[in-house]
Coordinates of C-alpha atoms and ligand atoms in Angstrom, one line a residue:
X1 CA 272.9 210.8 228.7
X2 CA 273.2 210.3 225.1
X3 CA 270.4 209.9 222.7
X4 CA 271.8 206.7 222.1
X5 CA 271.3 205.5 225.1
X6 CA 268.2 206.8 225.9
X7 CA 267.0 204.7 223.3
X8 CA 268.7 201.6 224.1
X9 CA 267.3 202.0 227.8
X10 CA 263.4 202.9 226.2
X11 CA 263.8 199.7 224.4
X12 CA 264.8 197.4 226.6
X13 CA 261.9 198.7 229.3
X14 CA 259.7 198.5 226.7
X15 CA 260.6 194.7 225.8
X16 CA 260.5 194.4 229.5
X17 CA 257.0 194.9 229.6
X18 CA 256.2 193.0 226.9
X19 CA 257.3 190.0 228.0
X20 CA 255.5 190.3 231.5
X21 CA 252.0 191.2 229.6
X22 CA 253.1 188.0 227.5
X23 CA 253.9 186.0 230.5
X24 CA 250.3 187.5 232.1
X25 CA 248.6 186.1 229.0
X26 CA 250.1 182.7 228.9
X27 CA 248.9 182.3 232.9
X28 CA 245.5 183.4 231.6
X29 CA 245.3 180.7 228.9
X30 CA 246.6 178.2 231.1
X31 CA 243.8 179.4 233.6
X32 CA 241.3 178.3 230.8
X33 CA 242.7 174.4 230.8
X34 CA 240.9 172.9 233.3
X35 CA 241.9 170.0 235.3
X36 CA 239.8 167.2 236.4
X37 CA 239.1 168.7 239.6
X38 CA 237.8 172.1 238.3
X39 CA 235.7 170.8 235.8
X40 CA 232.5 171.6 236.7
X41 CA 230.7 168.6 238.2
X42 CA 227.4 168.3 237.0
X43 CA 225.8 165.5 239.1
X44 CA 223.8 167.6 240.9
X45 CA 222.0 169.5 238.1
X46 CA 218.4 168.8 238.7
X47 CA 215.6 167.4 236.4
X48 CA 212.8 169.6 235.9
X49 CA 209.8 167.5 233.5
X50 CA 209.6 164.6 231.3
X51 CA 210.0 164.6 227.7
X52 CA 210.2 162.2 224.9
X53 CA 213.6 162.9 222.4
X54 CA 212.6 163.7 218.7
X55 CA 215.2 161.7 216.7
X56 CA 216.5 162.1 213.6
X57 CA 217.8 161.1 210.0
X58 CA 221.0 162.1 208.7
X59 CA 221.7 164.9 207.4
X60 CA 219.4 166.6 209.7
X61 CA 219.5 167.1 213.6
X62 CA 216.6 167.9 216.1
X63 CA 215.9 171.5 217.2
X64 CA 218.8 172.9 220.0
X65 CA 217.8 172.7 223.6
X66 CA 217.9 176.8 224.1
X67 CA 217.5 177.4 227.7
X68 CA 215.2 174.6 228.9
X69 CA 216.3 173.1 231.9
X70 CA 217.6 169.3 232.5
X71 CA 214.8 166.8 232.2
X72 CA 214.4 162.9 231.9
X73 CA 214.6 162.6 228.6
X74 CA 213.3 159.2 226.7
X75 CA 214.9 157.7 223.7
X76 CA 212.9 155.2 222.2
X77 CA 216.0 153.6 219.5
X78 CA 215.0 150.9 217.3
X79 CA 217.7 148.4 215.8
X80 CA 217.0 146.9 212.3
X81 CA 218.8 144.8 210.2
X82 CA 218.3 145.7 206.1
X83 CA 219.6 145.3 202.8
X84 CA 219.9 149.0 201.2
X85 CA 222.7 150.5 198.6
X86 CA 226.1 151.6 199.4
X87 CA 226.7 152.4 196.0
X88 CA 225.0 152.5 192.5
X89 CA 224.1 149.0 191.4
X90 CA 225.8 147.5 194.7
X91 CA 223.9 146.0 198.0
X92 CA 225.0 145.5 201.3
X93 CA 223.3 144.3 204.1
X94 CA 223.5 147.6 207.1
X95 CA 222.6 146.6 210.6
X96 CA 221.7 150.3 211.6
X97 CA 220.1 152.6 214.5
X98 CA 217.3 153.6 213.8
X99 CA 217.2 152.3 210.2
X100 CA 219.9 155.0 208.6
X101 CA 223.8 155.1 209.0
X102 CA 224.8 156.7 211.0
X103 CA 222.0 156.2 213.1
X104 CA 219.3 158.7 214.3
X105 CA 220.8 161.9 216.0
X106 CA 220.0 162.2 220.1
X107 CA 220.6 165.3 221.0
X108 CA 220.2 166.4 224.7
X109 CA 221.6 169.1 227.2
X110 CA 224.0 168.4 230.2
X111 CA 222.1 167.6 233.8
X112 CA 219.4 165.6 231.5
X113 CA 218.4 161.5 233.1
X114 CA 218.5 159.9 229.8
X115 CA 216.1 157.0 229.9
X116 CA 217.2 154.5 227.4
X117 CA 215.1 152.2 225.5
X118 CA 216.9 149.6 223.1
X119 CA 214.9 147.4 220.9
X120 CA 215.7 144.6 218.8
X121 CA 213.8 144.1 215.6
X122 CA 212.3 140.9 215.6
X123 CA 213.1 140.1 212.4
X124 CA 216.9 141.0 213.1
X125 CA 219.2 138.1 213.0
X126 CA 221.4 138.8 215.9
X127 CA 221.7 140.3 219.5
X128 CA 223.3 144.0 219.8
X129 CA 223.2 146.4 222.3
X130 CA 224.5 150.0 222.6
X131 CA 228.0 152.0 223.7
X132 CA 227.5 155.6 224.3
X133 CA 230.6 158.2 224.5
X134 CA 228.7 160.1 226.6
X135 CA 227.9 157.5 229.1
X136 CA 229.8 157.5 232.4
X137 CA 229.3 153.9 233.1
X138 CA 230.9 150.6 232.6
X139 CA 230.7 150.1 228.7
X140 CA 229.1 152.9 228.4
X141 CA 225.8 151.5 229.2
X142 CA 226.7 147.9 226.6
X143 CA 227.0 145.4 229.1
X144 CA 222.8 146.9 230.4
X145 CA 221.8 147.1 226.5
X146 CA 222.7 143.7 225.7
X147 CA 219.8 142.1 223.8
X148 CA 218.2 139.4 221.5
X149 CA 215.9 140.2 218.2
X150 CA 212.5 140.8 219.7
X151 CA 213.4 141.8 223.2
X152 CA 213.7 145.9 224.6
X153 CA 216.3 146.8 227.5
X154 CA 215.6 150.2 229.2
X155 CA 219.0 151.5 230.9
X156 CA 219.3 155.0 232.4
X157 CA 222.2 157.9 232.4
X158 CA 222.8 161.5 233.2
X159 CA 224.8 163.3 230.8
X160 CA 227.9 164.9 232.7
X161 CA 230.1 166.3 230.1
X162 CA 228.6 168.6 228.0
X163 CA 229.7 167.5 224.3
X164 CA 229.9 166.1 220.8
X165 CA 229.9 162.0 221.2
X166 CA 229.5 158.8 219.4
X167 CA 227.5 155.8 220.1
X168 CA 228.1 152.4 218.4
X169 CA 227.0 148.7 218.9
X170 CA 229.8 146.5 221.2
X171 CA 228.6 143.5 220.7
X172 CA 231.1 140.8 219.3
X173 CA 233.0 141.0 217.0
X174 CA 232.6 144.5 217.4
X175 CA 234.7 145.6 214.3
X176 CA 231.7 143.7 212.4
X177 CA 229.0 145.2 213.7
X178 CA 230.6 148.8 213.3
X179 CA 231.7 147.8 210.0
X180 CA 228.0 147.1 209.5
X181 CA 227.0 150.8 210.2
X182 CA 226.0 150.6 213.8
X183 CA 227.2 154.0 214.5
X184 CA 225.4 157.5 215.4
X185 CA 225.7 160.9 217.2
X186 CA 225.0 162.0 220.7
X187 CA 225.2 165.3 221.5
X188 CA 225.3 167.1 225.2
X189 CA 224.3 170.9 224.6
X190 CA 225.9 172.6 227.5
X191 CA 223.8 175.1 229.9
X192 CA 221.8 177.8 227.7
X193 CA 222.6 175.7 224.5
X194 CA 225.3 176.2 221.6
X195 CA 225.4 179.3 219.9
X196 CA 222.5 179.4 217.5
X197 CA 223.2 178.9 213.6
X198 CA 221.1 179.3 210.4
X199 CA 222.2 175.5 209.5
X200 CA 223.2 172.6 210.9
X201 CA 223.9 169.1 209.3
X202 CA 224.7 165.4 210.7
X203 CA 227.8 163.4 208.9
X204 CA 229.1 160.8 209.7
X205 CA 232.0 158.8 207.8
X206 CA 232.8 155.2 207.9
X207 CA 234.6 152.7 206.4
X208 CA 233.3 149.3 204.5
X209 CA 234.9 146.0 203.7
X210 CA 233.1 143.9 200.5
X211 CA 234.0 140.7 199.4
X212 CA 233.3 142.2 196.0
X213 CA 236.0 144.9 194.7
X214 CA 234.9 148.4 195.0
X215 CA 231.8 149.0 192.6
X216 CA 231.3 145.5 191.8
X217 CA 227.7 144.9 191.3
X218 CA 225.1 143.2 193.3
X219 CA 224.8 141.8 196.9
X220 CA 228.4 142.2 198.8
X221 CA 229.3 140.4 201.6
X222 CA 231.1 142.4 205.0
X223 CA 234.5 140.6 203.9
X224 CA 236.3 140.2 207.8
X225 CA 239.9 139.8 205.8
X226 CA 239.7 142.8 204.7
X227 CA 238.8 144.8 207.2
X228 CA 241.1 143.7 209.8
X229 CA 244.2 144.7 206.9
X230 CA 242.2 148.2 207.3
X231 CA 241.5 147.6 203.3
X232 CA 238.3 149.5 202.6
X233 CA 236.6 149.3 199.4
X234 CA 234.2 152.2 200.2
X235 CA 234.7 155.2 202.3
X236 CA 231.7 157.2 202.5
X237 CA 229.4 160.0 204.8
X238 CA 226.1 159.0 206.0
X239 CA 226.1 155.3 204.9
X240 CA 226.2 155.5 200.9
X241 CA 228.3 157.1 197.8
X242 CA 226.9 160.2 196.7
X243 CA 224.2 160.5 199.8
X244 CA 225.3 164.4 200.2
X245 CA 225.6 165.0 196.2
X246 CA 223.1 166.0 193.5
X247 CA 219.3 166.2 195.1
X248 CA 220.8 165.2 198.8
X249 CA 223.4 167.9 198.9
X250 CA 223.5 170.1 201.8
X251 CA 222.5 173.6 201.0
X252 CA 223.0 177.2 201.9
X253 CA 222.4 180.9 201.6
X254 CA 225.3 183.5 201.3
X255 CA 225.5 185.2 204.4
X256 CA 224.7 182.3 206.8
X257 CA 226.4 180.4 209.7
X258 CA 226.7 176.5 208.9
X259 CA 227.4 174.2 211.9
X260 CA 228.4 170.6 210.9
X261 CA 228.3 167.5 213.5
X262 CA 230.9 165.3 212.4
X263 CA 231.8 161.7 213.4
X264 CA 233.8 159.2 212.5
X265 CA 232.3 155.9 213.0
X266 CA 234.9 154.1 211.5
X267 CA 236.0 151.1 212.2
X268 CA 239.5 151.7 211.2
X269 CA 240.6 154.7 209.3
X270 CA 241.0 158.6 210.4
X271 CA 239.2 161.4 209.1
X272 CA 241.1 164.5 207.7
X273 CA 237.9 166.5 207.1
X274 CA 238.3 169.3 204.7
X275 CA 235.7 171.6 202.7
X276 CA 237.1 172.6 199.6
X277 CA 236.6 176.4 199.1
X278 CA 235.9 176.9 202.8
X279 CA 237.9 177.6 206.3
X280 CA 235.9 176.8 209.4
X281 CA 236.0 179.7 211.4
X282 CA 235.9 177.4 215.0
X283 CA 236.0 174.2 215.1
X284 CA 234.9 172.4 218.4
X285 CA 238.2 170.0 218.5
X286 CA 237.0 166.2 219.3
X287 CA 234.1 168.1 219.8
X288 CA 234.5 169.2 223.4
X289 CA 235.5 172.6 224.8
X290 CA 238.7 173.8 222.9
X291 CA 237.8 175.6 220.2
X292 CA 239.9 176.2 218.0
X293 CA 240.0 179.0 214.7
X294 CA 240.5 179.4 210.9
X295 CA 241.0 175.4 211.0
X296 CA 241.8 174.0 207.3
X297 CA 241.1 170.2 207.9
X298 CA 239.9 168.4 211.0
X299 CA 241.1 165.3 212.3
X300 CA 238.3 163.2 213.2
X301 CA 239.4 160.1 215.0
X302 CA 237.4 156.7 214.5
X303 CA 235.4 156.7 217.4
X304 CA 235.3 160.3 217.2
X305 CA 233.8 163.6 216.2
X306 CA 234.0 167.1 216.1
X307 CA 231.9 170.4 215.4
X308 CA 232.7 172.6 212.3
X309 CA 230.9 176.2 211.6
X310 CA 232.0 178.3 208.9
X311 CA 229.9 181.1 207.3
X312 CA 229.5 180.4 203.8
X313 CA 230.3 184.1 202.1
X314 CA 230.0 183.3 198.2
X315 CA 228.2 181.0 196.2
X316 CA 229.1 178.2 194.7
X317 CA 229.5 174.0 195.6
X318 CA 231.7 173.2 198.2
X319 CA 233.2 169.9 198.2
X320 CA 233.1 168.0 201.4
X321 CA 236.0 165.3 201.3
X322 CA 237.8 163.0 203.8
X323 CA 241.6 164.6 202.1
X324 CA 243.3 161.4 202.4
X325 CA 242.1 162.0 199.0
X326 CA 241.6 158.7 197.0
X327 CA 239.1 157.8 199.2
X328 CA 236.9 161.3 197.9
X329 CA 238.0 160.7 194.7
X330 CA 237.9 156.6 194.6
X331 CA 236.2 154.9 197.5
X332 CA 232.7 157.8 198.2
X333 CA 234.3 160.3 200.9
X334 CA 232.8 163.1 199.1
X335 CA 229.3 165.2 199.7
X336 CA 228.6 169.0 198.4
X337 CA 227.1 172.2 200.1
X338 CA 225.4 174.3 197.7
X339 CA 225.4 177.9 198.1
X340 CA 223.0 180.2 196.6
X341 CA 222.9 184.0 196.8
X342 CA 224.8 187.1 195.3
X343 CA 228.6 186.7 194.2
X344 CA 230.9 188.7 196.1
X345 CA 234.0 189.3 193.8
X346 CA 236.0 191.6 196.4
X347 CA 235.7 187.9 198.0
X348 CA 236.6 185.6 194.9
X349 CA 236.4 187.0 191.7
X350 CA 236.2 183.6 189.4
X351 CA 238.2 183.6 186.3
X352 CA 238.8 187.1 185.1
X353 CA 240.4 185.8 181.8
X354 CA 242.7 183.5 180.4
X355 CA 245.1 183.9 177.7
X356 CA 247.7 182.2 175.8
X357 CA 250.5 181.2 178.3
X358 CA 254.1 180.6 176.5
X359 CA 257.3 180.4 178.5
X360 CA 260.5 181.7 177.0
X361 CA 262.4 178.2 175.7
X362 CA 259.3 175.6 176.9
X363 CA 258.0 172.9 175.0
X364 CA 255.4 175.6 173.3
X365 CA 255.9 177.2 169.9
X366 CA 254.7 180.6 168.6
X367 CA 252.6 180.9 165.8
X368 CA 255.7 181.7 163.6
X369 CA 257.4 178.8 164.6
X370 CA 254.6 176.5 163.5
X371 CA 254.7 177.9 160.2
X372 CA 258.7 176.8 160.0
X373 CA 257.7 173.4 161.4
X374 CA 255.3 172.8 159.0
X375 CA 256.8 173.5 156.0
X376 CA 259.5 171.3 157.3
X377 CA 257.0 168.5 157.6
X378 CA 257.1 167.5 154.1
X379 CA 260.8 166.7 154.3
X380 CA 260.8 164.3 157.1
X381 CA 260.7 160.2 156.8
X382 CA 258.0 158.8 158.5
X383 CA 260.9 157.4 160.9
X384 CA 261.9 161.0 161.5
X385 CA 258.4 162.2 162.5
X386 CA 257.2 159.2 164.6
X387 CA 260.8 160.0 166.3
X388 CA 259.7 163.5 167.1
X389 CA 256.0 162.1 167.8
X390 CA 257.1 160.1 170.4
X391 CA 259.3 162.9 172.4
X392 CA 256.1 164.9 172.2
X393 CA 254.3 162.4 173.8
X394 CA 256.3 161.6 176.7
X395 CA 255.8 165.4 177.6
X396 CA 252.1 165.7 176.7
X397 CA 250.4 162.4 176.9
X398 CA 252.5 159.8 178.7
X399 CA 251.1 161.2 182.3
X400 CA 247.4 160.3 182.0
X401 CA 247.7 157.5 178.7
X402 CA 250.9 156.0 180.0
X403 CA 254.1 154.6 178.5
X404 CA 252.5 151.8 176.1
X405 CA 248.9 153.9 175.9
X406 CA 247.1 151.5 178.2
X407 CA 245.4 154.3 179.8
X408 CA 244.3 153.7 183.2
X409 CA 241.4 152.1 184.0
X410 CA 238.5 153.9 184.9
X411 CA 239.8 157.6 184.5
X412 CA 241.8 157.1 180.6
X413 CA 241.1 155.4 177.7
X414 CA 243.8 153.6 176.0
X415 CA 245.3 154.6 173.1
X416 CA 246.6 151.0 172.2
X417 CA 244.4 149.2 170.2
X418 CA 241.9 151.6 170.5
X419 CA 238.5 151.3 168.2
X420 CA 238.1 155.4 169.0
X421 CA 240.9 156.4 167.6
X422 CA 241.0 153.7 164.2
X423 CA 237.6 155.2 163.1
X424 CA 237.9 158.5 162.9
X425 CA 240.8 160.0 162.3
X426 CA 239.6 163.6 162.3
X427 CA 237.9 163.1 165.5
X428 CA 241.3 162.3 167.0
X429 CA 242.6 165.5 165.3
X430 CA 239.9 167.3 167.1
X431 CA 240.5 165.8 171.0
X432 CA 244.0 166.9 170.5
X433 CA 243.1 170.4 169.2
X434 CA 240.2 171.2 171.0
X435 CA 240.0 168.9 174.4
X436 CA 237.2 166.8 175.0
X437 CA 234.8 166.6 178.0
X438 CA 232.2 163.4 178.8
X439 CA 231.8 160.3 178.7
X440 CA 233.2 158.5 175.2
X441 CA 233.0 154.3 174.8
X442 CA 236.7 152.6 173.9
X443 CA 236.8 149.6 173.1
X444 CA 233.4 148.7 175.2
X445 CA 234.4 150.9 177.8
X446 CA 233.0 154.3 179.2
X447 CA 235.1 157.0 180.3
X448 CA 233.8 160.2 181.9
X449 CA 236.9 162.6 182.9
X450 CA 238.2 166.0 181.2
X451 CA 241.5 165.9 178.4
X452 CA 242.1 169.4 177.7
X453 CA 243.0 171.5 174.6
X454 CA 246.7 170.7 173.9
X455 CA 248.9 173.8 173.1
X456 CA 250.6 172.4 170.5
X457 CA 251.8 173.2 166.7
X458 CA 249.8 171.5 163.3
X459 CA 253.2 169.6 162.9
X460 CA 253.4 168.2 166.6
X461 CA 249.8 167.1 166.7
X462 CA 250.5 165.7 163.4
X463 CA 253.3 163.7 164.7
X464 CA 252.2 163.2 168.1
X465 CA 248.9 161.3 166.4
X466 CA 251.6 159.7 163.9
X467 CA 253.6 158.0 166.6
X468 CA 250.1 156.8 168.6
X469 CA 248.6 155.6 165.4
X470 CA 252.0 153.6 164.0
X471 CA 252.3 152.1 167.6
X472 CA 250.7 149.1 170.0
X473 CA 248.6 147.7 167.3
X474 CA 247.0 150.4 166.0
X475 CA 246.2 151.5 162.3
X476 CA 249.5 153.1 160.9
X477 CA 247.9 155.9 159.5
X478 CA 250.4 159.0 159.1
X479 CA 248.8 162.2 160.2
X480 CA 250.1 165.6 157.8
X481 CA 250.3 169.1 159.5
X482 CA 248.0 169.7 156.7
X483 CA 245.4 167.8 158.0
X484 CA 245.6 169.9 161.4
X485 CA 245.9 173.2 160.0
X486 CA 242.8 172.0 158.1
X487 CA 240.6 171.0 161.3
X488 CA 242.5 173.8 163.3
Ligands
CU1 CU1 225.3 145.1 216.8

């Protein structure tokens, strides 16, 4: 035989093999998928003791089961209608669980009798009653919870699918009282309890509908037309703008394992849960069994959750953000994880430097060429340099300030009419030149965002400020190179 052949036969034995210890694998995995009559049926899995379920706030959860065994567990759950803030400035009236949204966090194990005990505020307004996920039961125990302000029902249930599960009102209109915040967790630790963590944290997002625009002050009524067009004015976790930012934000220590129980109370729009700077290492999909690894963004359905955990290995704050991102950035769905501890720059190093960037025939000019330009300056008509003024701007400024400098509201000043820029013209010199960062009043306004320094030559900022100042109403002063190199 030839060594040719040999070879050819070598390999295709050893693909052989291959593909059976592939084939092998993939019967395996399919082994793992369970269907409905192999999931374990947990019925029978009796109730040692009695013991009353510690509840809790948002962010925080109660202690894990461990090992204890199933028990009857008693969860004593108080509705209660309130005004409180879902943003700065701006009240809503929440119909809650417990008096937070989401509402208090139940956590049990599988096997446990949960003995359930739903009271009605008797200062509430209106009836409600109670939907768990992890109810097996006709409307998941609403239809045995139904109840007036000032009245308690007590239903039971044992929890059968171990779990990650939401609970919400279903009284009608249902959309309204979700919309409301009746919403919380339920979780179902399976047998011997979840992996321990060094953290874990309750969020929950949901959508609300004001009569009011977002961030419009006062009182704001649950608008229903809205919220059936799925037009939410605020997105947020755990009930408020900015409840996980500044003093509320979730913190950590470099080296530890963060869990997060995430749900989605809705009513209407998806979560695509992302941590900027982070990659969860498992994420419990939908929050039941399949787990699945080095998960970017989650999707968390309304009516949904899932389980994140991530081990936070540098410090630093994390951004937690719903990525259909306007609503982080515009409506609330934003929080923070703070990590403390050493930096680890085999890990990330943060900015090792920054230099001057100029590509060969961009819009940039070397320091030579700005010494051409500007003794060319003198020559050119007022015409002429407004002309080249206005080319630099539609390459420069024209993104964020816009075609006839309205600027857009909330996140740019205008440049049109603008008192700012009329007062002082060396001021305007210096935003161009240097950038400028916090919050600046135009024209009775307040803007708080980031312009940075332009890389740009005396004559452009010259003309640039030219063409802005000799347009939409503003003071026609002419801007000289001179006057740049000056404040340069
Ligand atoms: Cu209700």
């Amino acid at each position: 035989m030839k060594a040719n052949q040999l070879r050819i036969y070598i390999t295709a034995a050893l693909f052989g093999v291959a593909i059976i210890l592939l084939g092998l694998n993939a019967c395996e995995k399919e082994k793992e998928a369970k269907t409905t009559e192999e999931v374990v049926d947990n019925s029978n899995i009796e109730v040692k003791g009695k013991e009353t379920a510690v509840l809790t706030a948002p962010p925080l959860v109660p202690a894990p089961v461990g090992k204890r065994s199933a028990k009857k567990l008693i969860v004593e759950m108080e509705i209660i209608e309130e005004v409180g803030e879902i943003s700065e400035g701006v009240e809503y009236v929440f119909w809650t669980f417990g008096g937070t949204v989401p509402g208090s966090f139940i956590r049990t194990r599988v096997g446990d009798e949960v003995e359930f005990h739903l009271k009605n505020h008797p200062d509430n307004k209106l009836p409600h009653n109670i939907d768990l996920h992890a109810v097996t039961g006709p409307g998941g125990g609403a239809e045995s919870s139904f109840i007036a302000p000032g009245r308690e029902a007590v239903f039971s249930f044992k929890t059968l699918n171990p779990g990650l599960y939401v609970y919400h009102c279903a009284t009608a209109p249902v959309g309204m009282h979700i919309a409301n915040g009746m919403y919380g967790l339920i979780l179902v630790e399976p047998e011997g309890g979840l992996k321990p963590v060094d953290k874990e944290y309750y969020i929950m997002q949901g959508d609300f509908y004001t009569v009011g625009k977002t961030g419009e002050q006062g009182l704001q009524a649950f608008d229903m037309e809205k919220a059936i067009n799925e037009d939410a004015d605020y997105v947020v976790f755990n009930g408020k703008v900015n409840a996980l930012t500044g003093d509320q934000a979730l913190t950590a220590k470099v080296g530890e394992t963060v869990r997060l129980f995430l749900g989605n109370g809705g009513p209407n729009l998806v979560s695509s849960f992302h941590v900027i700077g982070e990659i969860f290492d498992a994420v419990h999909v939908e929050g039941g069994d399949l787990i699945n690894n080095n998960v970017q963004t989650t999707i968390i359905p309304a009516g949904g959750a899932a389980i994140v955990e991530f081990k936070v290995d540098v410090p630093g704050s994390f951004i937690l953000v719903d990525h259909s991102i306007f609503r982080a950035f515009n409506k609330g769905a934003l929080g923070m994880l703070n990590v403390e501890g050493e930096e680890n720059e085999a890990i990330y190093s943060g900015k090792i430097k920054e230099g001057i960037y100029l590509p060969e025939g961009g819009g940039t000019h070397s320091m030579a060429d700005k010494k051409v330009k500007t003794e060319n300056t003198a020559t050119k008509t007022l015409e002429e340099r407004i002309k080249h003024g206005k080319s630099v701007y539609m390459q420069t400024c024209f993104a964020c300030h816009q075609a006839e400098g309205q600027g857009i509201a909330g996140a740019f000043p205008p440049l049109a009419e603008s008192d700012y820029l009329n007062e002082d013209v060396n001021r305007s010199i210096d935003v161009v030149l240097k950038g400028l960062q916090g919050e600046i009043t135009v024209n009775g306004e307040t803007y708080n965002s980031a312009m940075p320094a332009q890389n740009l030559s005396d004559e452009e900022i010259a003309n640039v400020l030219t063409y802005v100042y000799n347009s939409w109403g503003n003071s026609k002063k002419e801007v000289k190179a001179k006057e740049v190199a000056q404040r340069r």
